[in-house]
Short mmCIF file of C-alpha atoms in Angstrom, two decimals:
data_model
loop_
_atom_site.label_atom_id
_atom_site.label_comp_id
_atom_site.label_asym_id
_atom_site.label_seq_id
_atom_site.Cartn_x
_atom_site.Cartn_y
_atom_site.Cartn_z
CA UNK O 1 0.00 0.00 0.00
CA UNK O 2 1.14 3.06 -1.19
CA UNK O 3 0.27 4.79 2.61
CA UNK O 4 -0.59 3.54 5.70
CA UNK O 5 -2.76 6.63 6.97
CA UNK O 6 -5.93 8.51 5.64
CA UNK O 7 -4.08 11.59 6.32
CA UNK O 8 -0.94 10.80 4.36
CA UNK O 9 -3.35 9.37 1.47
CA UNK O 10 -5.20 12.87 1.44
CA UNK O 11 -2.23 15.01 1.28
CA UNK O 12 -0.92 13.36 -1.21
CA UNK O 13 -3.87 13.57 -3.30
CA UNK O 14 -3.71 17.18 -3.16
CA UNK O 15 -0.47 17.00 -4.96
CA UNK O 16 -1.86 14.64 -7.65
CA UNK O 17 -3.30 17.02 -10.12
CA UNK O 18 -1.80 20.50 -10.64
CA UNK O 19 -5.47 22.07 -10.81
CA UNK O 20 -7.43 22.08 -8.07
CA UNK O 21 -10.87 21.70 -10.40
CA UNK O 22 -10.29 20.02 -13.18
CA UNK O 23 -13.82 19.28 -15.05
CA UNK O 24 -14.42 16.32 -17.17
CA UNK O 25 -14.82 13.29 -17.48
CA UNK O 26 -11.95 11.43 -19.29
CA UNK O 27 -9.65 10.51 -16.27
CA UNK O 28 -12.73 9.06 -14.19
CA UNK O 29 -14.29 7.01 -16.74
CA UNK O 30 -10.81 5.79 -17.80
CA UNK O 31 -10.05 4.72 -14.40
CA UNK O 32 -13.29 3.57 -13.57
CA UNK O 33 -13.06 1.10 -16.33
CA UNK O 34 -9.44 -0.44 -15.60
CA UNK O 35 -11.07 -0.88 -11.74
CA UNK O 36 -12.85 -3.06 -13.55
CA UNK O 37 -16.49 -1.41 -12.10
CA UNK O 38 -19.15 -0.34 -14.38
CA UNK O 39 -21.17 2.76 -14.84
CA UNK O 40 -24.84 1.57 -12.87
CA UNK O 41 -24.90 -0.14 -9.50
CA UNK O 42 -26.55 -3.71 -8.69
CA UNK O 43 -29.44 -1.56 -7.16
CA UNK O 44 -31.13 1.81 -7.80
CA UNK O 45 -29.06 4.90 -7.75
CA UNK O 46 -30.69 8.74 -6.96
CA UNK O 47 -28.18 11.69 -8.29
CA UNK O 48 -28.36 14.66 -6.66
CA UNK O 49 -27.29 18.08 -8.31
CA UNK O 50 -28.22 21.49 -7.64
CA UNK O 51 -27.23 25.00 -6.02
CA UNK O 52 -28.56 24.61 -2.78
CA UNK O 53 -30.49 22.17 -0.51
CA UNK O 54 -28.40 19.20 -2.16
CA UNK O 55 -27.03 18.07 1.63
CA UNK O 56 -30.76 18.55 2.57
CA UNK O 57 -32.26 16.20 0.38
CA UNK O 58 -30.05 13.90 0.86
CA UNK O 59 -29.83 13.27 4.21
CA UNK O 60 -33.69 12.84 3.78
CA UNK O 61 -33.06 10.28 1.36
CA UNK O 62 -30.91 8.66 3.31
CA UNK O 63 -33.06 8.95 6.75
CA UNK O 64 -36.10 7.79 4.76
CA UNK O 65 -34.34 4.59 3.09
CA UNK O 66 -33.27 3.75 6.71
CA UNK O 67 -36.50 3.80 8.53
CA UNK O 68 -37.68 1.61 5.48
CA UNK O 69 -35.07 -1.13 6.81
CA UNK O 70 -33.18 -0.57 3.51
CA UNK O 71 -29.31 0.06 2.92
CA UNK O 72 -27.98 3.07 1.64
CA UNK O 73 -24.86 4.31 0.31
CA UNK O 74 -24.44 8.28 0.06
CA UNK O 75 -21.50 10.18 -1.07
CA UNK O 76 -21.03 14.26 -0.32
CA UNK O 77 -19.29 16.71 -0.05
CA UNK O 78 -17.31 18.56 0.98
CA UNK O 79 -16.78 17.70 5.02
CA UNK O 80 -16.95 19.42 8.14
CA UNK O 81 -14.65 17.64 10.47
CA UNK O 82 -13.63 14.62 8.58
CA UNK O 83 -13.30 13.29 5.39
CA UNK O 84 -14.97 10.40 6.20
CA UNK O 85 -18.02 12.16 6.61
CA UNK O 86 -18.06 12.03 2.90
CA UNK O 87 -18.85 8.29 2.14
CA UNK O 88 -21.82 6.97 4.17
CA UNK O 89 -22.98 3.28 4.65
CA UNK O 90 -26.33 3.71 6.66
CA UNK O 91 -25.80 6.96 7.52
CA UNK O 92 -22.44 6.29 9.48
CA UNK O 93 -19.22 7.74 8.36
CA UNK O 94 -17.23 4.96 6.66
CA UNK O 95 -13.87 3.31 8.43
CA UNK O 96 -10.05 4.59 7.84
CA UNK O 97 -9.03 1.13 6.88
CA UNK O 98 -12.43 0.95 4.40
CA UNK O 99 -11.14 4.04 2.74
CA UNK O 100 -7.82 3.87 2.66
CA UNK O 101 -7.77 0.34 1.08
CA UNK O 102 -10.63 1.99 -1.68
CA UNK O 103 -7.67 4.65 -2.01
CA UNK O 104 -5.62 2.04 -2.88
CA UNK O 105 -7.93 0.21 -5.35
CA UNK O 106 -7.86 3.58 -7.26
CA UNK O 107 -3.94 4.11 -7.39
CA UNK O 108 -3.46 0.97 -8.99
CA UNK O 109 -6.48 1.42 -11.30
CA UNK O 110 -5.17 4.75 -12.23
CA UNK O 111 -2.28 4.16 -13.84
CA UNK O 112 -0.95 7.77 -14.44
CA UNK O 113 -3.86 9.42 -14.41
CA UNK O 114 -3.64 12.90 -12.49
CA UNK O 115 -6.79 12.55 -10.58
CA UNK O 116 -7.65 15.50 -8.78
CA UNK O 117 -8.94 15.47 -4.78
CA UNK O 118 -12.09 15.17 -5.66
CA UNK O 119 -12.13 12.50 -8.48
CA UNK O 120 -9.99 10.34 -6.44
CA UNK O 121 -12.78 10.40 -3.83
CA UNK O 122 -15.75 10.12 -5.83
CA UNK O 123 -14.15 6.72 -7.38
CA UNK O 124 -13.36 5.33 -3.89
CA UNK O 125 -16.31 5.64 -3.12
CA UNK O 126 -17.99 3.84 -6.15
CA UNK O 127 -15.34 1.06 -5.43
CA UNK O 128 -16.47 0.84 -1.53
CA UNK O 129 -20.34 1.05 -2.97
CA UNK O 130 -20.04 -1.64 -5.34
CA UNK O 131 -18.64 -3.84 -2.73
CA UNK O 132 -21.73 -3.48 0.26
CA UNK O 133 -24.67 -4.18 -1.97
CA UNK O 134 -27.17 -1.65 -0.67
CA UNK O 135 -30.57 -1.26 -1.59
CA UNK O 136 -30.24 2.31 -2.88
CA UNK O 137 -27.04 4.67 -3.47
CA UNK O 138 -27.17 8.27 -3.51
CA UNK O 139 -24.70 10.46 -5.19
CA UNK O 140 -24.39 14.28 -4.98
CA UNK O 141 -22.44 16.33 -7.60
CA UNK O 142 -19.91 18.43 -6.26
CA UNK O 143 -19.82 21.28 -8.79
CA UNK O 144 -22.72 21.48 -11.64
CA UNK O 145 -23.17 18.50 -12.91
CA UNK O 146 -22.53 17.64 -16.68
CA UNK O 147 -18.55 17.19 -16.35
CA UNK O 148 -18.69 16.45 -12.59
CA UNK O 149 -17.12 13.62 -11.86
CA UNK O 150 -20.55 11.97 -9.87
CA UNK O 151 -21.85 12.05 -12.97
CA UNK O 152 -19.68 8.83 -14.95
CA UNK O 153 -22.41 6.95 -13.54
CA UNK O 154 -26.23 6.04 -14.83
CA UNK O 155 -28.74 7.15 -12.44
CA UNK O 156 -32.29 6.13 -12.41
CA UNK O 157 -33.47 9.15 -11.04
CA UNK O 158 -32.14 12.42 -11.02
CA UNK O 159 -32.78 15.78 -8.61
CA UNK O 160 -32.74 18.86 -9.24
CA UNK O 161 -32.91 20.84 -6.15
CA UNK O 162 -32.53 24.72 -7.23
CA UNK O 163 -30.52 26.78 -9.98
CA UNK O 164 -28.96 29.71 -8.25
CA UNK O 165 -25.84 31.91 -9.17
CA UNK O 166 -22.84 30.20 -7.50
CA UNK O 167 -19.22 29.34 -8.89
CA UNK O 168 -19.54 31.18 -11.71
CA UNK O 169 -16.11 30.84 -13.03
CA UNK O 170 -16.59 27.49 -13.93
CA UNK O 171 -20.86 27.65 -14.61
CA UNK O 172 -21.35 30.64 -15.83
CA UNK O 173 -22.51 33.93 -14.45
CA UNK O 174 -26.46 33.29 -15.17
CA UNK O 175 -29.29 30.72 -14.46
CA UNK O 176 -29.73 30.01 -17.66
CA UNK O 177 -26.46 28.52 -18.09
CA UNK O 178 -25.65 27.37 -14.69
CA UNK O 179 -29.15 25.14 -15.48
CA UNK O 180 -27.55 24.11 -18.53
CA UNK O 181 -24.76 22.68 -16.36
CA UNK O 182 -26.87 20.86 -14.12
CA UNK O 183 -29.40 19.61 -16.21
CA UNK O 184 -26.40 17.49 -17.39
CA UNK O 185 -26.85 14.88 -15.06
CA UNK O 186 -30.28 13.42 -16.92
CA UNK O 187 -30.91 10.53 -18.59
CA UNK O 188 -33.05 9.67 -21.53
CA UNK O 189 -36.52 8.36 -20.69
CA UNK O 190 -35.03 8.59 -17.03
CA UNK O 191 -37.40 10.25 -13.64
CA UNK O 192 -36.08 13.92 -13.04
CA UNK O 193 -37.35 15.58 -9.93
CA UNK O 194 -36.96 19.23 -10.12
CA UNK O 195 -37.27 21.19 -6.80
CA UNK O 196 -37.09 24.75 -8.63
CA UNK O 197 -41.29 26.35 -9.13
CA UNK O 198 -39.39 28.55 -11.61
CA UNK O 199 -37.10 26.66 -13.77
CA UNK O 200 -34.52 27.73 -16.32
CA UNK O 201 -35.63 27.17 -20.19
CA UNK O 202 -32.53 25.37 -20.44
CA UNK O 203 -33.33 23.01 -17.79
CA UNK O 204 -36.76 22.12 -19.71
CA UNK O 205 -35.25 22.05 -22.96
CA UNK O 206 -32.86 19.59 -21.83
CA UNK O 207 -35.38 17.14 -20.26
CA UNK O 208 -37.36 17.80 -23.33
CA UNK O 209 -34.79 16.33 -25.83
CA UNK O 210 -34.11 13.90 -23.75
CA UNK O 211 -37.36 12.33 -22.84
CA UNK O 212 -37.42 12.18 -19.32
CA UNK O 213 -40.18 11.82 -17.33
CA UNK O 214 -40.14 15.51 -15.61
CA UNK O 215 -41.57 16.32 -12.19
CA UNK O 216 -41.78 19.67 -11.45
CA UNK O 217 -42.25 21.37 -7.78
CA UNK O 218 -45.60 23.46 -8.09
CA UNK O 219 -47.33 21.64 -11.11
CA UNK O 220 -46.36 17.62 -10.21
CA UNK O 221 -46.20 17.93 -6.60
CA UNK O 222 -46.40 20.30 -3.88
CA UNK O 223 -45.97 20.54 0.06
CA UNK O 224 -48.92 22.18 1.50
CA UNK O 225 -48.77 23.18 4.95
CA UNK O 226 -52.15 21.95 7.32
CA UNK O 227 -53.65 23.92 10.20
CA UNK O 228 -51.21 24.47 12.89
CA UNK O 229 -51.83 23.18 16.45
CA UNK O 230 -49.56 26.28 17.70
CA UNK O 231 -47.60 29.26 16.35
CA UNK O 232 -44.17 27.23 16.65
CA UNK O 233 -43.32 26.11 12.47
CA UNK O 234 -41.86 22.66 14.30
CA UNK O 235 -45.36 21.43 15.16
CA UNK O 236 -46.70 22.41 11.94
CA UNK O 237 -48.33 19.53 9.45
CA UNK O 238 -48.39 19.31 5.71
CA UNK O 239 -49.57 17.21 2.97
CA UNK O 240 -47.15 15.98 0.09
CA UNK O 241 -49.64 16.29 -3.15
CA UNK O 242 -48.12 14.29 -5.79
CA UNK O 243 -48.84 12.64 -9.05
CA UNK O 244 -47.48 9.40 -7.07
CA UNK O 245 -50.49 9.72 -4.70
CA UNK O 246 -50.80 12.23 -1.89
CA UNK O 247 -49.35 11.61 1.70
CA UNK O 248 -51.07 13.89 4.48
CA UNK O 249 -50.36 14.38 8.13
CA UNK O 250 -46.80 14.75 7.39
CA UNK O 251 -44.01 16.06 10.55
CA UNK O 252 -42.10 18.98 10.08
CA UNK O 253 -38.79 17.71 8.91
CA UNK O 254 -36.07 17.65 11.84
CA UNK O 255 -34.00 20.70 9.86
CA UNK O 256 -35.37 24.22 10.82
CA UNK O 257 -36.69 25.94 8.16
CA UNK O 258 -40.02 25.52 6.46
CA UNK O 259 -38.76 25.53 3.09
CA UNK O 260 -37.20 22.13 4.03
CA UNK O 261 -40.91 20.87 3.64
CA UNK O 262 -40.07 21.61 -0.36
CA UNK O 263 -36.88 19.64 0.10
CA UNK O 264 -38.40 16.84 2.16
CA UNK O 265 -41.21 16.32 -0.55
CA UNK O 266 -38.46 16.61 -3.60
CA UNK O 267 -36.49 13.51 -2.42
CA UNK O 268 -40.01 11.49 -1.01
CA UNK O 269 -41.00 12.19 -5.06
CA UNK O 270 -37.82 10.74 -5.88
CA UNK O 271 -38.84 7.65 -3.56
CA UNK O 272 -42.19 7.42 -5.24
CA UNK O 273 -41.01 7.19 -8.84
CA UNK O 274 -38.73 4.43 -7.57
CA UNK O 275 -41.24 2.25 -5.54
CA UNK O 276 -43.62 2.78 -8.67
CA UNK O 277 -40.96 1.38 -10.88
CA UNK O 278 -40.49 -1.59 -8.48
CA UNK O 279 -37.32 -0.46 -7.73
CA UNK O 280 -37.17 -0.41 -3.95
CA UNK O 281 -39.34 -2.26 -2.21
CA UNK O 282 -39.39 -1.90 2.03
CA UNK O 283 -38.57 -4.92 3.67
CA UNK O 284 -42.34 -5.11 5.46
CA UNK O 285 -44.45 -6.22 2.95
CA UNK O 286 -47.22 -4.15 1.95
CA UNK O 287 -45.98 -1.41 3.94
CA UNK O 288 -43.97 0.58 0.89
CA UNK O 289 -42.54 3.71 2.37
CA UNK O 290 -45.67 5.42 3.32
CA UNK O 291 -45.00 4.67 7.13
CA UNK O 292 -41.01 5.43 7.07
CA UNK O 293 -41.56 8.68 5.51
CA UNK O 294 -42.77 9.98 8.61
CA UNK O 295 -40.45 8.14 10.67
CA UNK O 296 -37.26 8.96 8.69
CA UNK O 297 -38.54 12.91 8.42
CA UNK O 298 -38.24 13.30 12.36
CA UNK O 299 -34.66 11.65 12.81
CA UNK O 300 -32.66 13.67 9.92
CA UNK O 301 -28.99 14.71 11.29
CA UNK O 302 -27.44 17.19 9.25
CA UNK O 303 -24.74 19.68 10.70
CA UNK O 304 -24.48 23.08 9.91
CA UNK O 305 -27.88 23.81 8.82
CA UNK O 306 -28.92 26.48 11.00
CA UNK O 307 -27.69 24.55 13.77
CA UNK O 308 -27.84 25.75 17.69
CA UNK O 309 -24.45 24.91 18.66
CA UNK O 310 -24.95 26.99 21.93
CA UNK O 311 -28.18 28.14 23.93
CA UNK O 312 -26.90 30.71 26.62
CA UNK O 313 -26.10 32.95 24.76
CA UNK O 314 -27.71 31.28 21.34
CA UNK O 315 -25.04 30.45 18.58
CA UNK O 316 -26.17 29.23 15.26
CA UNK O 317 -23.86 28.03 12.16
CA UNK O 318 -25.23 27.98 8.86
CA UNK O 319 -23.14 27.00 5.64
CA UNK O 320 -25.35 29.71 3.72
CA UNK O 321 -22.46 31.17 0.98
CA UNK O 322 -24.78 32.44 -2.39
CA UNK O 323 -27.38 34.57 -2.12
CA UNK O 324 -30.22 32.28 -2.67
CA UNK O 325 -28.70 30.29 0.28
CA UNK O 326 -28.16 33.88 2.48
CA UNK O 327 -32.43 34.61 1.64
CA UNK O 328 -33.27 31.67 3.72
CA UNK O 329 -30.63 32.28 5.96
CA UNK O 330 -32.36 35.95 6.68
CA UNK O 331 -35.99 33.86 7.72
CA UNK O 332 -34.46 32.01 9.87
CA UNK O 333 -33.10 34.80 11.86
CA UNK O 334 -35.91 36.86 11.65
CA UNK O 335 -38.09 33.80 12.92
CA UNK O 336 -35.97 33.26 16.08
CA UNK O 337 -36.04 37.20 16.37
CA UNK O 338 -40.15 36.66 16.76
CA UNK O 339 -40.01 34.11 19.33
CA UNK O 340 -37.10 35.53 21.54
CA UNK O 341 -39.29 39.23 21.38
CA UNK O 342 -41.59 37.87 24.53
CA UNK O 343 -38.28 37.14 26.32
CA UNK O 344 -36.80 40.19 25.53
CA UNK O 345 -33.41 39.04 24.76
CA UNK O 346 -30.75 41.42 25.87
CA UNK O 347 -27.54 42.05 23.70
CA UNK O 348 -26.80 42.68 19.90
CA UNK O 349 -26.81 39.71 16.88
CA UNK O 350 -23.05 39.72 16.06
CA UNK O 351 -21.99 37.68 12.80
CA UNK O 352 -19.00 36.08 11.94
CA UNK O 353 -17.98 35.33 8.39
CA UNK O 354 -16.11 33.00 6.51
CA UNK O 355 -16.61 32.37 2.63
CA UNK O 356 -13.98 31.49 -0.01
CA UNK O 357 -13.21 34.28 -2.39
CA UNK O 358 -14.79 32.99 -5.61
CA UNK O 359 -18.25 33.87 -3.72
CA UNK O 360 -20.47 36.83 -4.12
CA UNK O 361 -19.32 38.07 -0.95
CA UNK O 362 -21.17 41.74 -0.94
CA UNK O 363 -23.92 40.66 -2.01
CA UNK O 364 -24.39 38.08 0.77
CA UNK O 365 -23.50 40.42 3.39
CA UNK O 366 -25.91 43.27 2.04
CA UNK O 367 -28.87 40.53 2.39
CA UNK O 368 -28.15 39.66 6.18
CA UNK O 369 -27.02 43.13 7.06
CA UNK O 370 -30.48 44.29 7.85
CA UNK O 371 -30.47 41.75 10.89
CA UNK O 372 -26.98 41.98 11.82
CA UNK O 373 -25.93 44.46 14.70
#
């Protein structure tokens, strides 16, 4: 083995490639093939592209799948803490030794082949996925989606969660073509699930030409919110309306926000087309995912969504870095704002900032300023 540590594996890769992007996919489908794996899994496979609320929907996905008594395999990125957060066997953060013997796989697949960071990871963990024969495996691009390298492989159905401006040296500067982009990762006569009401002509044109059987948030399906028991948006019930069949009394997803409602009914669309297809069946018979829905939508664990990392005083960290993202961001603030004003909270909202410098910085800053002291 090349290495003997994870760490010493990652810094290395970091050398690998000159570039730290490097779109396309020639290297990964090159390498992919002399690893001797193919391009579709033994089981169904969800792909998961978009500007914002990927992490969302997939950790719904995955929560959903779970409470089914289904395996799932889910790849993100990037990490907060550790890069095994990236690959995912049931939702648990896969093993040094798993990974670092993947790693290894990959080196000796690849040849010469300057993979970058990224590529190197993404094949590992097609080489660990291939090997646990799960029920379902869920991919999410890393940037856009047509020459990302997630996207060597055949899904069966693909999600769109939102087009917003973001990384436009490499996507463009416009939704348009940023759509374009993303809308790369469908597949003829293939389910895409779009989570966008609005959606980019490009986006439509591309489904268009390629056939695909196109579900649209707003016109296919649609989370409508029930009569609340209280003012509090966590006790809140909605209804998922859907071509697939509707699905009422629904919890409020375990993510603050209620836009995650849109998110939560996006990848339980996704679940639909599948279990219509026969694709995934739950292990109780007769039982479908109708009753793990509900069960997987109140046990969701996904850090750094407008998570309370401290109550006294109350510290929240959001990965918000666009200005789509920074919008919901601004909701969220003002809705704790409403329910701390009976307490009368004493002190100032401070901020503290950290984005990379390829982000629309300004115009981030100008949308939370307002509630900001």
């Amino acid at each position: 083995m090349r290495f003997n540590t994870l760490d010493d594996w990652l810094a290395w890769q970091e050398t690998l490639n000159p570039a730290e992007i490097d779109l396309g996919l020639g290297r990964v489908s090159h390498v992919l093939e002399r690893a001797g794996l193919s391009a579709s899994f033994n089981c169904p496979l969800i792909t998961v592209a978009g500007t914002n609320g990927k992490g969302s929907v997939v950790a719904m996905l995955e929560a959903i799948v779970l409470a089914a008594g289904l395996k799932v395999c889910s790849y993100t990125s990037p990490h907060l803490f550790r890069y095994n957060e990236r690959i995912k066997i049931n939702a648990r953060a896969i093993d040094d030794a798993t990974l670092c013997a993947a790693f290894e796989r990959i080196d000796r697949a690849r040849a010469d082949s300057e993979l970058t960071y990224f590529e190197f990871g993404t094949l590992a963990a097609i080489d660990i996925f291939f090997r646990q024969q799960p029920d379902l495996v869920i991919l999410e691009v890393g940037l856009g989606g047509r020459l990302d390298a997630v996207n060597i492989m055949e899904p069966d159905v693909s999600i769109l969660t939102s087009v917003a401006i973001d990384h436009v040296d490499w996507l463009g500067d416009n939704r348009e073509a940023i759509g374009y982009e993303k809308a790369g990762i469908f597949r003829a006569g293939k389910v895409v699930v779009c989570g966008e009401r609005e959606t980019p002509d490009t986006v439509l044109a591309v489904a268009e030409k390629l056939q695909c059987r196109f579900f649209q948030a707003g016109s296919h399906y649609n989370a409508i919110a029930e009569k609340r028991s209280g003012d509090n948006d966590q006790d809140s019930r909605w209804t998922l309306q859907s071509d697939y069949g509707d699905l009422p009394a629904l919890p409020q997803p375990s993510l603050i926000g209620d836009f995650q409602k849109l998110n939560a009914a996006t990848a339980i669309v996704a679940l639909q087309a599948l279990q219509a297809d026969g694709r995934l069946v739950a292990e109780q018979p007769g039982s479908g995912l109708t009753r793990a829905v509900a069960a997987g939508l109140s046990n969701i664990r996904l850090p750094g969504r407008f998570q309370q990392v401290y109550r006294q005083p109350a510290v929240y960290v959001d990965v918000a870095h666009n200005l789509q993202a920074a919008q919901s961001l601004v909701s969220l603030l003002r809705s704790v704002a409403r329910e701390n004003t009976a307490e009368s909270v004493p002190g100032k909202t401070w901020a503290i900032v950290a984005m990379l410098a390829d982000k629309d910085v300004h115009a981030v800053l100008e949308m939370v300023a307002g509630d900001i002291d």
